[in-house]
Coordinates of C-alpha atoms in Angstrom, one line a residue:
M1363 CA 61.6 106.9 84.6
K1364 CA 62.0 109.1 81.5
K1365 CA 63.5 111.9 83.6
F1366 CA 66.0 109.4 85.0
L1367 CA 66.9 108.0 81.6
D1368 CA 67.4 111.4 80.0
F1369 CA 69.7 112.4 82.8
F1370 CA 71.6 109.1 82.6
L1371 CA 72.0 109.2 78.8
G1372 CA 73.4 112.6 79.0
V1373 CA 76.2 111.3 81.2
F1374 CA 77.2 108.1 79.5
D1375 CA 76.5 108.8 75.9
N1376 CA 79.0 107.1 73.6
D1377 CA 81.1 106.1 76.7
S1378 CA 79.6 102.7 77.7
D1379 CA 82.6 100.7 76.8
N1380 CA 84.9 102.3 79.4
I1381 CA 86.3 100.1 82.1
P1382 CA 85.0 101.5 85.4
C1383 CA 87.5 100.3 87.9
G1384 CA 91.1 99.3 88.2
I1385 CA 93.7 97.7 90.4
I1386 CA 96.4 99.9 91.8
Y1387 CA 99.7 98.8 90.3
D1388 CA 101.3 102.3 90.3
Q1389 CA 105.1 102.0 90.4
N1390 CA 105.2 104.9 92.8
I1391 CA 103.0 102.9 95.2
Y1392 CA 104.5 99.4 94.8
T1393 CA 108.2 99.8 95.6
K1394 CA 110.8 97.2 95.1
E1395 CA 110.5 96.3 98.8
T1396 CA 106.8 95.7 98.3
D1397 CA 107.5 93.6 95.2
V1398 CA 109.9 91.4 97.2
K1399 CA 107.3 91.0 99.9
W1400 CA 104.7 89.8 97.4
S1401 CA 107.2 87.6 95.6
K1402 CA 108.1 85.8 98.9
K1403 CA 104.5 85.3 99.7
M1404 CA 103.6 84.0 96.3
E1405 CA 106.6 81.8 95.9
F1406 CA 107.4 80.6 99.4
N1407 CA 105.1 81.6 102.3
F1408 CA 101.7 81.8 100.7
V1409 CA 99.7 79.2 98.8
S1410 CA 96.7 80.7 97.0
F1411 CA 93.5 78.7 96.6
F1412 CA 93.9 79.4 92.9
R1413 CA 97.2 77.6 92.8
T1414 CA 95.5 74.2 93.1
N1415 CA 91.9 75.2 92.1
H1416 CA 90.6 76.5 88.8
P1417 CA 87.1 78.0 88.2
N1418 CA 86.7 75.4 85.4
D1419 CA 86.7 72.7 88.1
S1420 CA 83.0 73.3 88.6
E1421 CA 80.1 75.1 87.1
E1422 CA 79.2 76.1 90.6
V1423 CA 80.8 79.0 92.5
I1424 CA 83.8 77.5 94.4
L1425 CA 85.3 80.8 95.6
P1426 CA 86.5 80.5 99.2
T1427 CA 85.3 83.4 101.4
S1428 CA 84.9 84.4 105.0
F1429 CA 81.2 85.2 104.4
D1430 CA 78.9 82.8 106.2
S1431 CA 78.1 81.2 102.8
I1432 CA 77.8 82.0 99.1
E1433 CA 74.2 82.8 99.7
D1434 CA 75.2 85.3 102.4
F1435 CA 77.5 87.0 99.9
K1436 CA 74.7 87.2 97.3
K1437 CA 72.3 88.7 99.9
R1438 CA 74.8 91.4 100.7
A1439 CA 75.2 92.1 96.9
I1440 CA 71.5 92.6 96.7
H1441 CA 71.6 95.0 99.6
M1442 CA 74.3 96.9 97.8
Y1443 CA 72.2 96.9 94.7
N1444 CA 69.2 98.2 96.6
L1445 CA 71.3 101.1 98.0
M1446 CA 72.3 102.0 94.5
E1447 CA 68.7 101.9 93.3
Y1448 CA 67.9 104.3 96.1
M1449 CA 70.6 106.6 94.8
N1450 CA 69.2 106.4 91.4
L1451 CA 65.6 107.2 92.5
N1452 CA 66.9 110.1 94.6
Y1453 CA 69.7 111.3 92.2
E1454 CA 68.7 115.0 92.7
K1455 CA 70.3 114.7 96.2
F1456 CA 73.6 114.0 94.6
D1457 CA 73.6 115.9 91.3
T1458 CA 75.6 119.0 92.3
E1459 CA 78.8 119.5 94.2
D1460 CA 77.2 121.8 96.7
K1461 CA 74.7 119.1 97.7
V1462 CA 77.3 116.4 97.9
N1463 CA 79.7 118.6 99.9
E1464 CA 76.9 119.0 102.5
L1465 CA 76.6 115.2 102.7
I1466 CA 80.3 114.8 103.0
E1467 CA 80.3 117.2 106.0
E1468 CA 77.6 115.0 107.6
Y1469 CA 79.6 111.9 106.7
K1470 CA 82.7 113.4 108.5
K1471 CA 80.6 114.0 111.6
Y1472 CA 79.5 110.3 111.4
L1473 CA 83.1 109.2 110.9
Y1474 CA 84.3 111.2 113.9
A1475 CA 81.6 109.7 116.1
Y1476 CA 82.2 106.2 114.7
S1477 CA 85.9 106.5 115.6
I1478 CA 85.0 107.1 119.2
Y1479 CA 82.4 104.4 119.3
F1480 CA 84.7 101.8 117.7
K1481 CA 87.5 102.5 120.2
E1482 CA 85.1 101.9 123.0
N1483 CA 83.1 99.0 121.5
N1484 CA 85.1 97.4 118.7
T1485 CA 81.9 97.2 116.7
Y1486 CA 80.7 98.7 113.4
L1487 CA 78.4 101.8 113.8
Y1488 CA 75.8 101.7 111.0
P1489 CA 75.6 105.0 109.0
P1490 CA 72.7 107.3 110.1
S1491 CA 71.0 107.4 106.7
K1492 CA 71.1 105.8 103.2
E1493 CA 72.7 109.0 101.9
I1494 CA 75.6 108.7 104.3
H1495 CA 75.9 105.0 103.7
L1496 CA 76.4 105.7 100.0
I1497 CA 79.0 108.3 100.7
Q1498 CA 80.8 105.7 102.9
I1499 CA 80.7 103.2 100.1
S1500 CA 82.3 105.7 97.7
H1501 CA 85.0 106.3 100.3
V1502 CA 85.7 102.6 101.1
I1503 CA 86.0 101.4 97.5
R1504 CA 88.9 103.8 97.2
T1505 CA 90.7 101.3 99.4
R1506 CA 94.1 102.9 99.9
S1507 CA 92.7 106.4 100.4
Y1508 CA 90.2 105.1 102.9
N1509 CA 92.9 103.3 104.8
N1510 CA 95.1 106.3 104.8
D1511 CA 92.3 108.7 105.9
C1512 CA 91.4 106.4 108.8
Y1513 CA 95.0 106.3 110.2
K1514 CA 95.7 109.9 109.5
N1515 CA 92.6 111.1 111.4
F1516 CA 91.9 108.4 114.0
K1517 CA 95.0 106.3 114.3
V1518 CA 92.9 103.2 113.7
F1519 CA 91.2 101.5 110.7
L1520 CA 87.4 101.8 110.8
P1521 CA 85.8 98.6 109.4
T1522 CA 82.6 98.7 107.4
E1523 CA 80.0 96.2 106.3
I1524 CA 77.0 95.6 104.1
N1525 CA 74.2 93.9 106.0
P1526 CA 73.0 90.7 104.3
E1527 CA 69.4 91.6 105.1
Y1528 CA 67.6 94.6 103.5
D1529 CA 64.5 95.1 105.6
E1530 CA 63.3 98.7 105.5
E1531 CA 61.9 98.6 109.0
V1532 CA 65.2 97.2 110.4
Y1533 CA 67.2 99.6 108.4
Q1534 CA 65.3 102.6 109.8
S1535 CA 65.7 101.2 113.3
K1536 CA 69.5 101.0 112.8
T1537 CA 69.8 104.5 111.4
E1538 CA 67.7 106.0 114.2
E1539 CA 69.9 104.2 116.8
T1540 CA 73.0 105.6 115.1
K1541 CA 71.6 109.1 115.1
N1542 CA 71.1 108.9 118.9
I1543 CA 74.6 107.4 119.4
I1544 CA 76.2 110.2 117.3
N1545 CA 74.4 112.9 119.2
D1546 CA 75.4 111.4 122.6
L1547 CA 79.0 110.8 121.6
L1548 CA 79.5 114.3 120.2
S1549 CA 77.7 115.8 123.2
D1550 CA 80.0 113.9 125.5
F1551 CA 83.0 114.9 123.6
D1552 CA 82.1 118.6 123.9
N1553 CA 82.5 118.1 127.7
N1554 CA 85.7 115.9 127.5
D1555 CA 88.4 116.7 124.9
D1556 CA 90.1 113.3 125.5
K1557 CA 87.0 111.3 124.7
S1558 CA 88.3 110.2 121.3
G1559 CA 91.6 109.0 122.5
N1560 CA 93.4 110.9 119.8
N1561 CA 95.2 113.2 122.2
N1562 CA 94.7 116.3 120.2
E1563 CA 92.4 119.3 120.2
E1564 CA 90.8 118.9 116.8
D1565 CA 87.2 118.3 118.1
D1566 CA 85.5 119.8 115.1
N1567 CA 84.5 117.4 112.4
N1568 CA 85.2 120.1 109.8
L1569 CA 88.9 119.7 110.7
L1570 CA 88.9 116.1 109.5
D1571 CA 91.1 115.7 106.5
I1572 CA 89.7 113.1 104.1
S1573 CA 90.6 112.6 100.5
L1574 CA 87.0 112.0 99.2
K1575 CA 85.7 114.7 96.9
A1576 CA 82.3 115.7 95.7
S1577 CA 83.4 114.9 92.1
D1578 CA 84.1 111.3 93.2
I1579 CA 80.6 110.8 94.5
I1580 CA 79.1 112.2 91.3
K1581 CA 81.2 109.9 89.2
D1582 CA 80.1 106.9 91.3
Q1583 CA 76.5 108.0 91.0
N1584 CA 76.8 107.8 87.3
W1585 CA 78.3 104.4 87.6
F1586 CA 75.4 103.2 89.6
K1587 CA 73.0 104.5 86.9
Y1588 CA 74.9 102.6 84.2
L1589 CA 75.0 99.4 86.3
I1590 CA 71.3 99.3 87.1
S1591 CA 70.0 100.6 83.8
Q1592 CA 72.1 98.5 81.4
D1593 CA 74.4 95.7 82.4
L1594 CA 72.4 93.9 85.1
R1595 CA 69.0 93.9 83.5
A1596 CA 67.9 90.5 82.2
S1597 CA 65.5 91.9 79.7
D1598 CA 64.6 95.2 78.0
T1599 CA 61.5 95.5 80.2
D1600 CA 62.9 94.8 83.7
F1601 CA 65.5 97.2 85.0
Y1602 CA 65.8 95.6 88.4
D1603 CA 65.7 91.9 87.5
I1604 CA 68.9 90.9 89.3
T1605 CA 67.3 91.2 92.7
K1606 CA 64.7 88.6 91.6
N1607 CA 66.9 86.4 89.4
D1608 CA 69.2 84.1 91.4
E1609 CA 70.6 82.5 88.2
L1610 CA 71.8 85.9 86.9
L1611 CA 73.2 86.7 90.4
T1612 CA 75.1 83.4 90.6
K1613 CA 76.5 83.8 87.1
T1614 CA 77.8 87.2 88.0
L1615 CA 79.4 85.9 91.1
K1616 CA 81.1 83.1 89.1
N1617 CA 82.5 85.8 86.8
Y1618 CA 83.9 87.6 89.8
E1619 CA 85.6 84.3 90.7
R1620 CA 87.1 84.1 87.2
F1621 CA 88.2 87.7 87.5
L1622 CA 90.1 87.0 90.8
Y1623 CA 91.7 83.9 89.3
L1624 CA 93.0 85.9 86.3
T1625 CA 94.2 88.6 88.6
Y1626 CA 96.1 86.0 90.6
K1627 CA 97.6 84.2 87.6
Y1628 CA 98.3 87.1 85.3
G1629 CA 98.3 90.2 87.5
G1630 CA 99.7 91.3 90.8
P1631 CA 102.2 94.0 91.7
I1632 CA 105.1 91.9 90.4
K1633 CA 103.9 91.6 86.8
K1634 CA 102.1 95.0 86.9
I1635 CA 99.3 93.5 84.6
E1636 CA 95.8 94.6 85.1
I1637 CA 92.7 92.5 84.3
A1638 CA 89.7 94.5 82.9
T1639 CA 86.7 94.2 85.1
S1640 CA 83.1 94.8 84.1
F1641 CA 80.1 96.7 85.6
Q1642 CA 78.5 93.4 86.6
I1643 CA 81.6 92.1 88.4
D1644 CA 82.0 95.4 90.2
L1645 CA 78.8 94.8 92.0
F1646 CA 80.4 91.8 93.8
W1647 CA 83.9 93.4 94.0
H1648 CA 82.5 96.5 95.7
T1649 CA 80.3 94.4 98.0
H1650 CA 83.3 92.4 99.0
M1651 CA 85.4 95.5 99.6
C1652 CA 82.7 97.2 101.7
N1653 CA 82.8 94.2 104.1
T1654 CA 86.3 95.3 104.9
S1655 CA 87.3 92.7 107.4
I1656 CA 86.1 89.9 105.2
Y1657 CA 87.7 91.3 102.1
M1658 CA 91.1 91.8 103.8
N1659 CA 91.0 88.3 105.2
D1660 CA 90.0 86.7 102.0
C1661 CA 92.6 88.5 99.9
K1662 CA 95.4 87.6 102.4
E1663 CA 94.4 84.0 103.4
Y1664 CA 92.8 82.7 100.1
Y1665 CA 93.7 84.7 97.0
F1666 CA 96.8 86.8 96.9
G1667 CA 98.7 86.9 100.3
D1668 CA 97.9 90.6 100.6
K1669 CA 95.0 92.9 100.0
L1670 CA 94.1 93.7 96.4
E1671 CA 93.8 97.5 96.3
H1672 CA 91.1 99.1 94.1
Q1673 CA 90.7 102.5 92.5
P1674 CA 87.6 103.6 90.5
W1675 CA 87.8 105.7 87.4
V1676 CA 91.4 105.0 86.5
N1677 CA 92.8 107.6 84.1
R1678 CA 93.7 105.5 81.0
S1679 CA 94.3 106.6 77.4
E1680 CA 92.2 105.2 74.6
E1681 CA 95.1 103.0 73.6
Q1682 CA 95.6 101.7 77.1
E1683 CA 91.8 100.9 77.3
C1684 CA 91.9 98.9 74.1
S1685 CA 95.1 97.1 75.1
L1686 CA 93.7 96.2 78.5
K1687 CA 90.4 94.9 77.0
Q1688 CA 92.2 92.8 74.4
A1689 CA 94.6 91.3 76.9
T1690 CA 91.7 90.4 79.2
K1691 CA 89.9 88.8 76.2
D1692 CA 92.9 86.7 75.4
Y1693 CA 93.2 85.5 79.0
L1694 CA 89.5 84.7 79.0
Q1695 CA 89.8 82.6 75.8
T1696 CA 92.9 80.8 77.1
E1697 CA 91.5 80.0 80.5
F1698 CA 87.7 79.7 80.0
N1699 CA 87.1 79.6 76.2
I1700 CA 84.9 82.7 76.5
D1701 CA 85.3 86.2 74.9
K1702 CA 84.0 88.2 77.8
F1703 CA 82.8 88.0 81.4

């Protein structure tokens, strides 16, 4: 544990107040046409759950979602947390760009096989290892980049999910099954260039062009360290208490509900206003995003009328950080009479 803490403190020293994630409201991305589309949905065609429901209506979580239940959502968050814990305990596998680049190459091989499998079965192919699953998570939470990479390379979006159950034996069974499927698919493809349905000759996974970089993974690993070692512990003596404390987990999910409400009311591409998230809220936001079909449906049907795009490690100036945190504090006081999530 000391070795881990020494490494962690060297990364985040004097930087713990930074806002880890942001919403993409770049003017170069959201054109006037996109603003008009959002405006029409918000004002005419789309009625958000948050238009007639306020988080203050109940102390319980009232957030509508396509998960089977709120408990299902929380179980998936715990699974996400356990994956991050695994990354922490095995941080030496991710601490240099050379090591991470090797994992990215394995991830590209998995993606390539998954694209073939999905076109044939229309079903998610679980990653072949926890390491590759963590690489996938870093890719998927860069929502626009992941979407673009899928269509650029495979002409189809590859959905992902976080399983609600985290049973080590079941997990190992799934990963072994995936390894066999990958070997079979890539072997078949070597004998049939049209197997993928892409109608091209790029049958080498090294030719896949994805935007994910080793530096992205290393940044995310540091975020995982901060999340587990600081914000989500319930006491100074228990680093992993959130997996055992349902009250803390439910409180965090309620704050995610408040975050989405503020984003609906004060944010969006039209106003170009961002709401400051927190490391705790990110656990649920990232879990939600990594269940891609559920996230897209919830954003479109319940919250915003369109998908809320996400980008980690937004490059903000110190002045922008302070302004964002103060604005969010003001909104929290106005809507919920609290100073922070």
